[in-house]
CSV table of C-alpha atoms in Angstrom, one decimal:
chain,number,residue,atom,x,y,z
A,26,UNK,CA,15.2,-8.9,-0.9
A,27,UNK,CA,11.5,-8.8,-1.7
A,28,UNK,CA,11.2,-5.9,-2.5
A,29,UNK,CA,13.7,-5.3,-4.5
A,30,UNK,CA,12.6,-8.7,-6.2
A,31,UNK,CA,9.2,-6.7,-6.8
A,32,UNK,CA,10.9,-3.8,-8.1
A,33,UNK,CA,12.6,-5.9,-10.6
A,34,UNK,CA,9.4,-7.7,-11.4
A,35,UNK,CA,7.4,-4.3,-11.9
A,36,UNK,CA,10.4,-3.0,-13.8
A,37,UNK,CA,10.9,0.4,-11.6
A,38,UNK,CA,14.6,-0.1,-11.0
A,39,UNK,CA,15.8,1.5,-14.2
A,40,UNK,CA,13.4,3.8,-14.4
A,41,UNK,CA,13.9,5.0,-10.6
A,42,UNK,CA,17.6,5.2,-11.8
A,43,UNK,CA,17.6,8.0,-14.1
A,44,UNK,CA,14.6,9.6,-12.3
A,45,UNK,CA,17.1,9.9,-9.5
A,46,UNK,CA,20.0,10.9,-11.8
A,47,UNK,CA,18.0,14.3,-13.1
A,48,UNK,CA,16.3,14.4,-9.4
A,49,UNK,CA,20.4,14.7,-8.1
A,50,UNK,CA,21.2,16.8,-11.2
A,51,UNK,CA,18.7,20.0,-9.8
A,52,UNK,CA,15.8,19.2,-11.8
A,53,UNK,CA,12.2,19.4,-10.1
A,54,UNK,CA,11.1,16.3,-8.8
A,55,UNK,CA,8.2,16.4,-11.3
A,56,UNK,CA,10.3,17.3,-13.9
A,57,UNK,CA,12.2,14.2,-13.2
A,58,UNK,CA,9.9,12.2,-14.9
A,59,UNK,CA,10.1,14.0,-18.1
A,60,UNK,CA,12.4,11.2,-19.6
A,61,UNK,CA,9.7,8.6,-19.0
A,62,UNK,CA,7.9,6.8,-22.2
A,63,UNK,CA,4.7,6.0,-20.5
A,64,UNK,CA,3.1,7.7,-17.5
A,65,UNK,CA,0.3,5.5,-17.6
A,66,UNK,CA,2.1,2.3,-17.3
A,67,UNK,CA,4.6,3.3,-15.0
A,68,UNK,CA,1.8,4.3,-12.6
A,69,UNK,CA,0.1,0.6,-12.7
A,70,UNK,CA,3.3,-1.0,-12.2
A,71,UNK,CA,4.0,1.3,-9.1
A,72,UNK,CA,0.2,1.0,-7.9
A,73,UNK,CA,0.8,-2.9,-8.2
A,74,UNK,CA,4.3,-3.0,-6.9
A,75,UNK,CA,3.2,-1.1,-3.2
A,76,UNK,CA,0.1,-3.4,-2.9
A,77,UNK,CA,2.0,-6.4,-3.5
A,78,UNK,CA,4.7,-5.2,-1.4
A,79,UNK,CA,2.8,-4.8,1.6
A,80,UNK,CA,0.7,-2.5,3.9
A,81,UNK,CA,3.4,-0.1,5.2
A,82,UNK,CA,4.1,0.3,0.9
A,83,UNK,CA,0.5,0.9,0.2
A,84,UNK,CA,0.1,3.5,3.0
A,85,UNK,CA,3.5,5.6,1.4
A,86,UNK,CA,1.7,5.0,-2.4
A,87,UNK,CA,-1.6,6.6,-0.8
A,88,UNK,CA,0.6,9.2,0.7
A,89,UNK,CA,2.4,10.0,-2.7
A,90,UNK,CA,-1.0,10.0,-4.5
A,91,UNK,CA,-1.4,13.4,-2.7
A,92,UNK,CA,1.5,14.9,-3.7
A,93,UNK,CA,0.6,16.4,-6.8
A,94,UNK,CA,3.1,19.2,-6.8
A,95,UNK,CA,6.1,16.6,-7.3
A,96,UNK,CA,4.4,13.5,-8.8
A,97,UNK,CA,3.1,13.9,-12.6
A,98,UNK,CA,-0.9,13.6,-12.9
A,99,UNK,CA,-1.1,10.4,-14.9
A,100,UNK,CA,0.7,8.5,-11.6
A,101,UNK,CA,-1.2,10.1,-8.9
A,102,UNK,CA,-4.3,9.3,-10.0
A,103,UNK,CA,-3.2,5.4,-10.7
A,104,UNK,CA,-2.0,5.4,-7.3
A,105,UNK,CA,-5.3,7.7,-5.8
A,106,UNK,CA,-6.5,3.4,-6.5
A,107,UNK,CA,-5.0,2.6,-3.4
A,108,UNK,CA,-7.2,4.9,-1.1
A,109,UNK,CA,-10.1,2.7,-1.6
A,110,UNK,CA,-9.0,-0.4,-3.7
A,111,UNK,CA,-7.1,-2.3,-1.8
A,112,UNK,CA,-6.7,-6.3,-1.5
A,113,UNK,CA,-9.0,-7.7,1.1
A,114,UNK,CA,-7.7,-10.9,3.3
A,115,UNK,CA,-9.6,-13.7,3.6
A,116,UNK,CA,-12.8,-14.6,6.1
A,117,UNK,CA,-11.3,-17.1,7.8
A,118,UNK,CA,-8.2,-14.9,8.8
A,119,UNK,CA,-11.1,-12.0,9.7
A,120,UNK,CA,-12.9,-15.2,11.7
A,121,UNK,CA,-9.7,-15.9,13.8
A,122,UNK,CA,-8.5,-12.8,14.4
A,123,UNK,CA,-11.8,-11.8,15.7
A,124,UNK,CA,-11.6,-14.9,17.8
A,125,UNK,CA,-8.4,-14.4,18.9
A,126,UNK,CA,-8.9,-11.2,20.1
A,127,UNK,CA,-12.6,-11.4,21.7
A,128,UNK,CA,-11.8,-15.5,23.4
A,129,UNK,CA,-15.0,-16.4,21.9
A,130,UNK,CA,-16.2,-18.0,18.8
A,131,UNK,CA,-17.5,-15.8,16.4
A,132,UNK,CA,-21.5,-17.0,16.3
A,133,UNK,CA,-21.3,-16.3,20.1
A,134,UNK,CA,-21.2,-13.0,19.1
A,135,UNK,CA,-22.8,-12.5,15.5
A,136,UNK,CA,-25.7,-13.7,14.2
A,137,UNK,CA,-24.9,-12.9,11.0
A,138,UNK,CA,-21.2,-11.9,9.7
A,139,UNK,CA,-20.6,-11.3,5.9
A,140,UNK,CA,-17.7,-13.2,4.2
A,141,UNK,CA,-16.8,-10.6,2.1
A,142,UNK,CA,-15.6,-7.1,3.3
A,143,UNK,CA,-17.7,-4.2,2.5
A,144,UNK,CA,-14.2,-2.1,2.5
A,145,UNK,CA,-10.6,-2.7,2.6
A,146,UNK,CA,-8.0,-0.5,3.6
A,147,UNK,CA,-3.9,-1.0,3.8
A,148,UNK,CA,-4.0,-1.5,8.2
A,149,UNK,CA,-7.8,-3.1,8.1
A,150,UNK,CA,-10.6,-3.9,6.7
A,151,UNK,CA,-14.5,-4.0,7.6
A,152,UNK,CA,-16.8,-6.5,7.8
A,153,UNK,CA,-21.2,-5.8,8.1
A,154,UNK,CA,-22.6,-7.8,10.9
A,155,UNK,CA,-25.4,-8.3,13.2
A,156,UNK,CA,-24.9,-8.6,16.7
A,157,UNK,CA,-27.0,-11.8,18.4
A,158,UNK,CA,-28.8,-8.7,20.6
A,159,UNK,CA,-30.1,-7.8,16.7
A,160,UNK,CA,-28.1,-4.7,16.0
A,161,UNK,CA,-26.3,-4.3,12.9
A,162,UNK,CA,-22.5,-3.1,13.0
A,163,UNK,CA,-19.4,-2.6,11.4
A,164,UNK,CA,-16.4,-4.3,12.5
A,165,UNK,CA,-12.4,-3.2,11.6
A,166,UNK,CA,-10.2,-6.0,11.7
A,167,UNK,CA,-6.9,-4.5,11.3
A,168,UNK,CA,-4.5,-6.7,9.2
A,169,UNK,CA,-3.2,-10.2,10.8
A,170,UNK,CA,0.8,-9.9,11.6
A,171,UNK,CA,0.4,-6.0,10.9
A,172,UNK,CA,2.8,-5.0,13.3
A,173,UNK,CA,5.6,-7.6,12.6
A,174,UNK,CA,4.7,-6.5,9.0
A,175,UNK,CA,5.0,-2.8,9.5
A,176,UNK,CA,8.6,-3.5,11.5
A,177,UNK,CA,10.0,-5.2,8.5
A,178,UNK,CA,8.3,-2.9,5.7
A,179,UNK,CA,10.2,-0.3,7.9
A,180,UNK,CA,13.3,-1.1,8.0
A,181,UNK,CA,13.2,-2.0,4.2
A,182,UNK,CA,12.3,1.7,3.7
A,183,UNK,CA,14.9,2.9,6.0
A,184,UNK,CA,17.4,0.9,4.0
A,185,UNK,CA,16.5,2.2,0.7
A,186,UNK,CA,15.9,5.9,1.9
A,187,UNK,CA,19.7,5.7,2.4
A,188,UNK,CA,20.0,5.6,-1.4
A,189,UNK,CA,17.6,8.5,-2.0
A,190,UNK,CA,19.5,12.2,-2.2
A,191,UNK,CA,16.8,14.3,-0.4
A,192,UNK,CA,16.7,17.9,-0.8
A,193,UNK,CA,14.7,20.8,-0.5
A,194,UNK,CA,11.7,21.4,-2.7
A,195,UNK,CA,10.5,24.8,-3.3
């Protein structure tokens, strides 16, 4: 239901509609967006829509960013965004999971640990740090919940892809 709450809220549903109407009709998938008003737009909505619909979305908008023999230029590059512009989570999320995971508080570690992340991505993010031995690293923390979050995003996509008339594109 949250997704298709998102889809409502980004206003794709309509749009997806008659995309899939010409897509079922034998016209090229890029073709298929021929009928839409404003590239531009539709691409922010969509780039918006997979990052607030979570990481298992964001991964599937990086992968249709590459497709740029089906998806029309002005959306690709909106949703290129999501290779490297993705919403971090917070440090103390970062703190516990590193925690969690190590069974030791995190300035047993670190001697220094930057709240911010100097990337994030849609399964982790990284965080600059010195080791108390002095030596500067980088360390991935992969999303908190990720799996129980890829499960659900997953069977959400199976759901729709039920909807979706797939064929072959030459």
């Amino acid at each position: 239901l949250r997704v298709l709450y998102l889809a409502r809220k980004y206003k794709l549903i309509g749009t997806f509609l008659r995309i899939r109407k010409n897509y079922k009709d034998g016209i090229h998938p890029k073709e298929a967006f021929r009928n839409v008003n404003n590239l531009d737009d539709l691409g922010k909505r969509l780039r918006n829509f997979f990052q607030e619909a979570g990481p298992t979305f964001i991964k599937f908008g990086q992968m249709l960013s590459l497709q740029v023999d089906i998806v029309p230029e002005a959306i690709y590059k909106e949703l290129e965004k999501l290779q490297d512009n993705v919403p971090s989570f917070s440090y103390e999320e970062a703190k516990k999971t590193i925690e969690y995971e190590l069974g030791k508080p995190l300035n047993s570690i670190f001697s220094e640990f930057s709240r911010e992340p100097i990337a994030a991505a849609s399964l982790a993010q990284v965080h600059k740090a010195k080791l108390n031995s002095g030596e500067e690293v980088a360390v991935k923390i992969i999303r908190p919940n990720i799996k129980q979050m890829i499960e659900k995003d997953l069977s959400v996509i199976k759901f729709i892809a039920r909807f979706i008339p797939l064929k072959k594109i030459n």
